[in-house]
mmCIF file of C-alpha atoms in Angstrom:
data_model
loop_
_atom_site.group_PDB
_atom_site.id
_atom_site.type_symbol
_atom_site.label_atom_id
_atom_site.label_comp_id
_atom_site.label_asym_id
_atom_site.label_seq_id
_atom_site.Cartn_x
_atom_site.Cartn_y
_atom_site.Cartn_z
ATOM 1 C CA UNK A 288 0.000 0.000 0.000
ATOM 2 C CA UNK A 289 1.093 3.538 -0.748
ATOM 3 C CA UNK A 290 0.485 6.711 1.237
ATOM 4 C CA UNK A 291 -0.309 10.246 0.147
ATOM 5 C CA UNK A 292 1.239 12.716 2.597
ATOM 6 C CA UNK A 293 -1.049 15.478 1.315
ATOM 7 C CA UNK A 294 -4.402 13.645 1.412
ATOM 8 C CA UNK A 295 -3.407 11.327 4.293
ATOM 9 C CA UNK A 296 -4.932 8.390 2.401
ATOM 10 C CA UNK A 297 -3.717 4.957 1.312
ATOM 11 C CA UNK A 298 -3.966 3.632 -2.234
ATOM 12 C CA UNK A 299 -2.768 0.708 -4.321
ATOM 13 C CA UNK A 300 -1.601 3.079 -7.070
ATOM 14 C CA UNK A 301 1.752 4.865 -7.094
ATOM 15 C CA UNK A 302 0.125 8.261 -7.806
ATOM 16 C CA UNK A 303 -2.623 9.818 -5.690
ATOM 17 C CA UNK A 304 -5.929 9.774 -7.611
ATOM 18 C CA UNK A 305 -7.078 12.881 -5.698
ATOM 19 C CA UNK A 306 -4.134 15.307 -5.802
ATOM 20 C CA UNK A 307 -1.835 13.642 -8.357
ATOM 21 C CA UNK A 308 1.245 13.500 -6.105
ATOM 22 C CA UNK A 309 3.678 10.597 -6.133
ATOM 23 C CA UNK A 310 3.021 8.268 -3.215
ATOM 24 C CA UNK A 311 5.453 6.592 -0.869
ATOM 25 C CA UNK A 312 5.148 3.247 0.888
ATOM 26 C CA UNK A 313 2.891 3.514 3.918
ATOM 27 C CA UNK A 314 4.475 3.258 7.392
ATOM 28 C CA UNK A 315 2.765 1.627 10.384
ATOM 29 C CA UNK A 316 2.542 4.956 12.248
ATOM 30 C CA UNK A 317 1.138 7.028 9.336
ATOM 31 C CA UNK A 318 -2.261 8.419 10.276
ATOM 32 C CA UNK A 319 -4.614 7.517 7.420
ATOM 33 C CA UNK A 320 -8.040 8.865 6.536
ATOM 34 C CA UNK A 321 -10.532 6.220 7.624
ATOM 35 C CA UNK A 322 -13.897 7.932 7.134
ATOM 36 C CA UNK A 323 -15.748 11.198 6.728
ATOM 37 C CA UNK A 324 -18.807 11.304 8.973
ATOM 38 C CA UNK A 325 -21.132 13.648 10.812
ATOM 39 C CA UNK A 326 -19.834 15.330 13.952
ATOM 40 C CA UNK A 327 -21.916 13.207 16.343
ATOM 41 C CA UNK A 328 -20.850 9.991 14.619
ATOM 42 C CA UNK A 329 -17.225 11.139 14.789
ATOM 43 C CA UNK A 330 -17.451 11.583 18.558
ATOM 44 C CA UNK A 331 -19.122 8.169 18.869
ATOM 45 C CA UNK A 332 -16.395 6.473 16.814
ATOM 46 C CA UNK A 333 -13.670 8.234 18.784
ATOM 47 C CA UNK A 334 -15.092 6.758 22.000
ATOM 48 C CA UNK A 335 -15.527 3.345 20.361
ATOM 49 C CA UNK A 336 -11.904 3.316 19.196
ATOM 50 C CA UNK A 337 -10.671 4.453 22.622
ATOM 51 C CA UNK A 338 -12.404 1.412 24.160
ATOM 52 C CA UNK A 339 -10.486 -0.792 21.698
ATOM 53 C CA UNK A 340 -7.152 1.024 22.354
ATOM 54 C CA UNK A 341 -7.056 2.286 18.769
ATOM 55 C CA UNK A 342 -5.519 5.760 18.584
ATOM 56 C CA UNK A 343 -7.508 8.123 16.405
ATOM 57 C CA UNK A 344 -7.765 11.770 15.497
ATOM 58 C CA UNK A 345 -11.140 13.336 14.711
ATOM 59 C CA UNK A 346 -10.815 16.613 12.813
ATOM 60 C CA UNK A 347 -13.675 18.966 11.935
ATOM 61 C CA UNK A 348 -14.073 19.281 8.185
ATOM 62 C CA UNK A 349 -16.034 21.561 5.912
ATOM 63 C CA UNK A 350 -16.026 22.613 2.299
ATOM 64 C CA UNK A 351 -14.508 25.869 1.126
ATOM 65 C CA UNK A 352 -17.940 27.423 0.708
ATOM 66 C CA UNK A 353 -18.924 26.550 4.275
ATOM 67 C CA UNK A 354 -15.676 28.090 5.492
ATOM 68 C CA UNK A 355 -16.208 31.295 3.516
ATOM 69 C CA UNK A 356 -19.708 31.615 4.938
ATOM 70 C CA UNK A 357 -18.380 30.898 8.459
ATOM 71 C CA UNK A 358 -20.737 27.950 8.849
ATOM 72 C CA UNK A 359 -19.978 25.321 11.489
ATOM 73 C CA UNK A 360 -18.181 22.229 10.220
ATOM 74 C CA UNK A 361 -20.889 19.656 10.986
ATOM 75 C CA UNK A 362 -18.696 16.922 9.511
ATOM 76 C CA UNK A 363 -15.404 15.443 10.557
ATOM 77 C CA UNK A 364 -12.694 13.198 9.249
ATOM 78 C CA UNK A 365 -11.376 10.271 11.236
ATOM 79 C CA UNK A 366 -7.715 9.293 11.006
ATOM 80 C CA UNK A 367 -6.087 6.191 12.505
ATOM 81 C CA UNK A 368 -2.540 4.817 12.288
ATOM 82 C CA UNK A 369 -2.095 2.420 9.380
ATOM 83 C CA UNK A 370 -1.216 -0.352 11.850
ATOM 84 C CA UNK A 371 -4.828 -0.141 13.139
ATOM 85 C CA UNK A 372 -6.499 0.735 9.838
ATOM 86 C CA UNK A 373 -8.005 -2.686 8.998
ATOM 87 C CA UNK A 374 -9.278 -3.242 12.547
ATOM 88 C CA UNK A 375 -10.839 0.229 12.703
ATOM 89 C CA UNK A 376 -12.409 -0.207 9.270
ATOM 90 C CA UNK A 377 -13.979 -3.517 10.265
ATOM 91 C CA UNK A 378 -15.331 -1.931 13.483
ATOM 92 C CA UNK A 379 -16.913 0.852 11.424
ATOM 93 C CA UNK A 380 -18.457 -1.701 9.075
ATOM 94 C CA UNK A 381 -19.816 -3.813 11.962
ATOM 95 C CA UNK A 382 -21.351 -0.747 13.601
ATOM 96 C CA UNK A 383 -22.893 0.432 10.318
ATOM 97 C CA UNK A 384 -24.317 -3.058 9.658
ATOM 98 C CA UNK A 385 -25.753 -3.191 13.189
ATOM 99 C CA UNK A 386 -27.375 0.223 12.789
ATOM 100 C CA UNK A 387 -28.760 -0.702 9.368
ATOM 101 C CA UNK A 388 -30.092 -4.054 10.579
ATOM 102 C CA UNK A 389 -31.686 -2.287 13.550
ATOM 103 C CA UNK A 390 -33.471 0.124 11.231
ATOM 104 C CA UNK A 391 -34.648 -2.676 8.962
ATOM 105 C CA UNK A 392 -35.847 -4.689 11.950
ATOM 106 C CA UNK A 393 -37.606 -1.569 13.253
ATOM 107 C CA UNK A 394 -39.279 -1.126 9.880
ATOM 108 C CA UNK A 395 -40.500 -4.735 9.831
ATOM 109 C CA UNK A 396 -41.761 -4.491 13.421
ATOM 110 C CA UNK A 397 -43.613 -1.256 12.677
ATOM 111 C CA UNK A 398 -45.320 -2.092 9.396
ATOM 112 C CA UNK A 399 -48.613 -1.156 11.060
ATOM 113 C CA UNK A 400 -47.340 2.438 11.420
ATOM 114 C CA UNK A 401 -46.632 2.968 7.704
ATOM 115 C CA UNK A 402 -48.620 5.909 6.391
ATOM 116 C CA UNK A 403 -48.746 8.369 3.507
ATOM 117 C CA UNK A 404 -49.566 12.061 3.781
ATOM 118 C CA UNK A 405 -49.899 12.597 0.029
ATOM 119 C CA UNK A 406 -52.745 10.713 -1.749
ATOM 120 C CA UNK A 407 -51.048 11.331 -5.126
ATOM 121 C CA UNK A 408 -48.002 9.451 -3.889
ATOM 122 C CA UNK A 409 -50.159 6.446 -3.043
ATOM 123 C CA UNK A 410 -51.651 6.541 -6.528
ATOM 124 C CA UNK A 411 -48.168 6.765 -8.075
ATOM 125 C CA UNK A 412 -46.838 3.891 -5.938
ATOM 126 C CA UNK A 413 -49.872 1.743 -6.778
ATOM 127 C CA UNK A 414 -49.125 2.249 -10.456
ATOM 128 C CA UNK A 415 -45.352 1.723 -10.239
ATOM 129 C CA UNK A 416 -45.573 -1.289 -7.899
ATOM 130 C CA UNK A 417 -48.526 -2.732 -9.831
ATOM 131 C CA UNK A 418 -50.894 -2.765 -6.838
ATOM 132 C CA UNK A 419 -54.459 -3.057 -8.053
ATOM 133 C CA UNK A 420 -57.201 -0.766 -6.675
ATOM 134 C CA UNK A 421 -58.869 -3.817 -5.092
ATOM 135 C CA UNK A 422 -55.803 -4.700 -3.009
ATOM 136 C CA UNK A 423 -55.213 -3.135 0.395
ATOM 137 C CA UNK A 424 -52.354 -0.739 -0.315
ATOM 138 C CA UNK A 425 -50.387 -1.232 2.925
ATOM 139 C CA UNK A 426 -50.680 -5.040 2.886
ATOM 140 C CA UNK A 427 -49.397 -5.130 -0.688
ATOM 141 C CA UNK A 428 -46.670 -2.597 0.160
ATOM 142 C CA UNK A 429 -45.470 -4.739 3.074
ATOM 143 C CA UNK A 430 -45.193 -7.723 0.746
ATOM 144 C CA UNK A 431 -43.147 -5.653 -1.723
ATOM 145 C CA UNK A 432 -40.864 -4.380 1.047
ATOM 146 C CA UNK A 433 -40.235 -7.891 2.412
ATOM 147 C CA UNK A 434 -39.207 -9.069 -1.061
ATOM 148 C CA UNK A 435 -37.229 -5.950 -2.004
ATOM 149 C CA UNK A 436 -33.753 -6.049 -3.531
ATOM 150 C CA UNK A 437 -32.164 -3.987 -0.755
ATOM 151 C CA UNK A 438 -32.785 -1.387 1.936
ATOM 152 C CA UNK A 439 -30.262 1.422 2.341
ATOM 153 C CA UNK A 440 -29.818 3.955 5.144
ATOM 154 C CA UNK A 441 -29.781 7.290 3.353
ATOM 155 C CA UNK A 442 -28.699 9.333 6.366
ATOM 156 C CA UNK A 443 -30.394 11.689 8.791
ATOM 157 C CA UNK A 444 -33.440 13.665 7.644
ATOM 158 C CA UNK A 445 -32.445 17.225 8.534
ATOM 159 C CA UNK A 446 -35.994 18.510 9.008
ATOM 160 C CA UNK A 447 -37.223 15.547 11.113
ATOM 161 C CA UNK A 448 -37.555 16.517 14.795
ATOM 162 C CA UNK A 449 -37.265 12.828 15.774
ATOM 163 C CA UNK A 450 -33.897 12.504 13.942
ATOM 164 C CA UNK A 451 -35.250 9.883 11.562
ATOM 165 C CA UNK A 452 -33.199 8.498 8.714
ATOM 166 C CA UNK A 453 -34.168 8.085 5.090
ATOM 167 C CA UNK A 454 -34.695 4.393 4.390
ATOM 168 C CA UNK A 455 -34.482 3.733 0.667
ATOM 169 C CA UNK A 456 -36.284 0.508 -0.217
ATOM 170 C CA UNK A 457 -35.307 -0.743 -3.678
ATOM 171 C CA UNK A 458 -38.121 -2.775 -5.263
ATOM 172 C CA UNK A 459 -37.183 -3.635 -8.851
ATOM 173 C CA UNK A 460 -37.236 -0.261 -10.628
ATOM 174 C CA UNK A 461 -39.030 1.608 -7.832
ATOM 175 C CA UNK A 462 -37.421 3.240 -4.804
ATOM 176 C CA UNK A 463 -39.666 3.744 -1.789
ATOM 177 C CA UNK A 464 -38.462 6.349 0.719
ATOM 178 C CA UNK A 465 -39.516 5.887 4.351
ATOM 179 C CA UNK A 466 -38.795 7.975 7.443
ATOM 180 C CA UNK A 467 -37.280 5.535 9.989
ATOM 181 C CA UNK A 468 -38.698 7.463 12.963
ATOM 182 C CA UNK A 469 -42.253 8.263 11.835
ATOM 183 C CA UNK A 470 -42.685 5.515 9.187
ATOM 184 C CA UNK A 471 -44.086 8.050 6.760
ATOM 185 C CA UNK A 472 -43.718 7.045 3.134
ATOM 186 C CA UNK A 473 -42.213 10.056 1.424
#
C-alpha cells in the first residue's frame, strides 16, 4: 500500500488519484483517513476506538464554501494509524451493519405504522408497484418491502424533529423512501 502525505490516504496506485502526487510506501505509524462522517458519529467512533485502544484523530471538516460563509463544520474526518487501519475499518463496518439491521428490523416491526400524507403518492406507488385498486395498499406494500432487492440507510433527515433516517427501499425499478422514525412514506 502507498500513502499520500497530502491527502493522508492509502492507495494501491503509485500516484494519488485525488491530488496527483507521487506516493510513498505507507508506514505503520502514518495516520490515514478512515472515514468522513457527521460530527456526532465522529465523537461516537472516537469513544468506540478508545475502548479498543485504537488511537484516532477526529478533525472537523467543511467545504470551502462553508468556510467562507463561516458555517460550522458539521462533519469530521477520522484518522487512525495504518497499523490499526483494517481493525478500525472492520469496526466501522460492523457498527454500520448493526445500525442498518436495527433500522430494517424496526421497519418490519412497525409495518402497522406505515402511512402516507400525500394521496397522489399512493396513486403513483400503486401504479409503479402494480398494486391493483382492489388490493389493500399497505398489505401489498409490506409484501413488496419484504421481497425488495435492498434497503439502504440514506442518512439523517435534517428537518425531522425525531432525527429519523431516510430508508431507501429498492423494489425492482421503484425506490420507496420511508422515514425511519415516523414511518411516513415520502
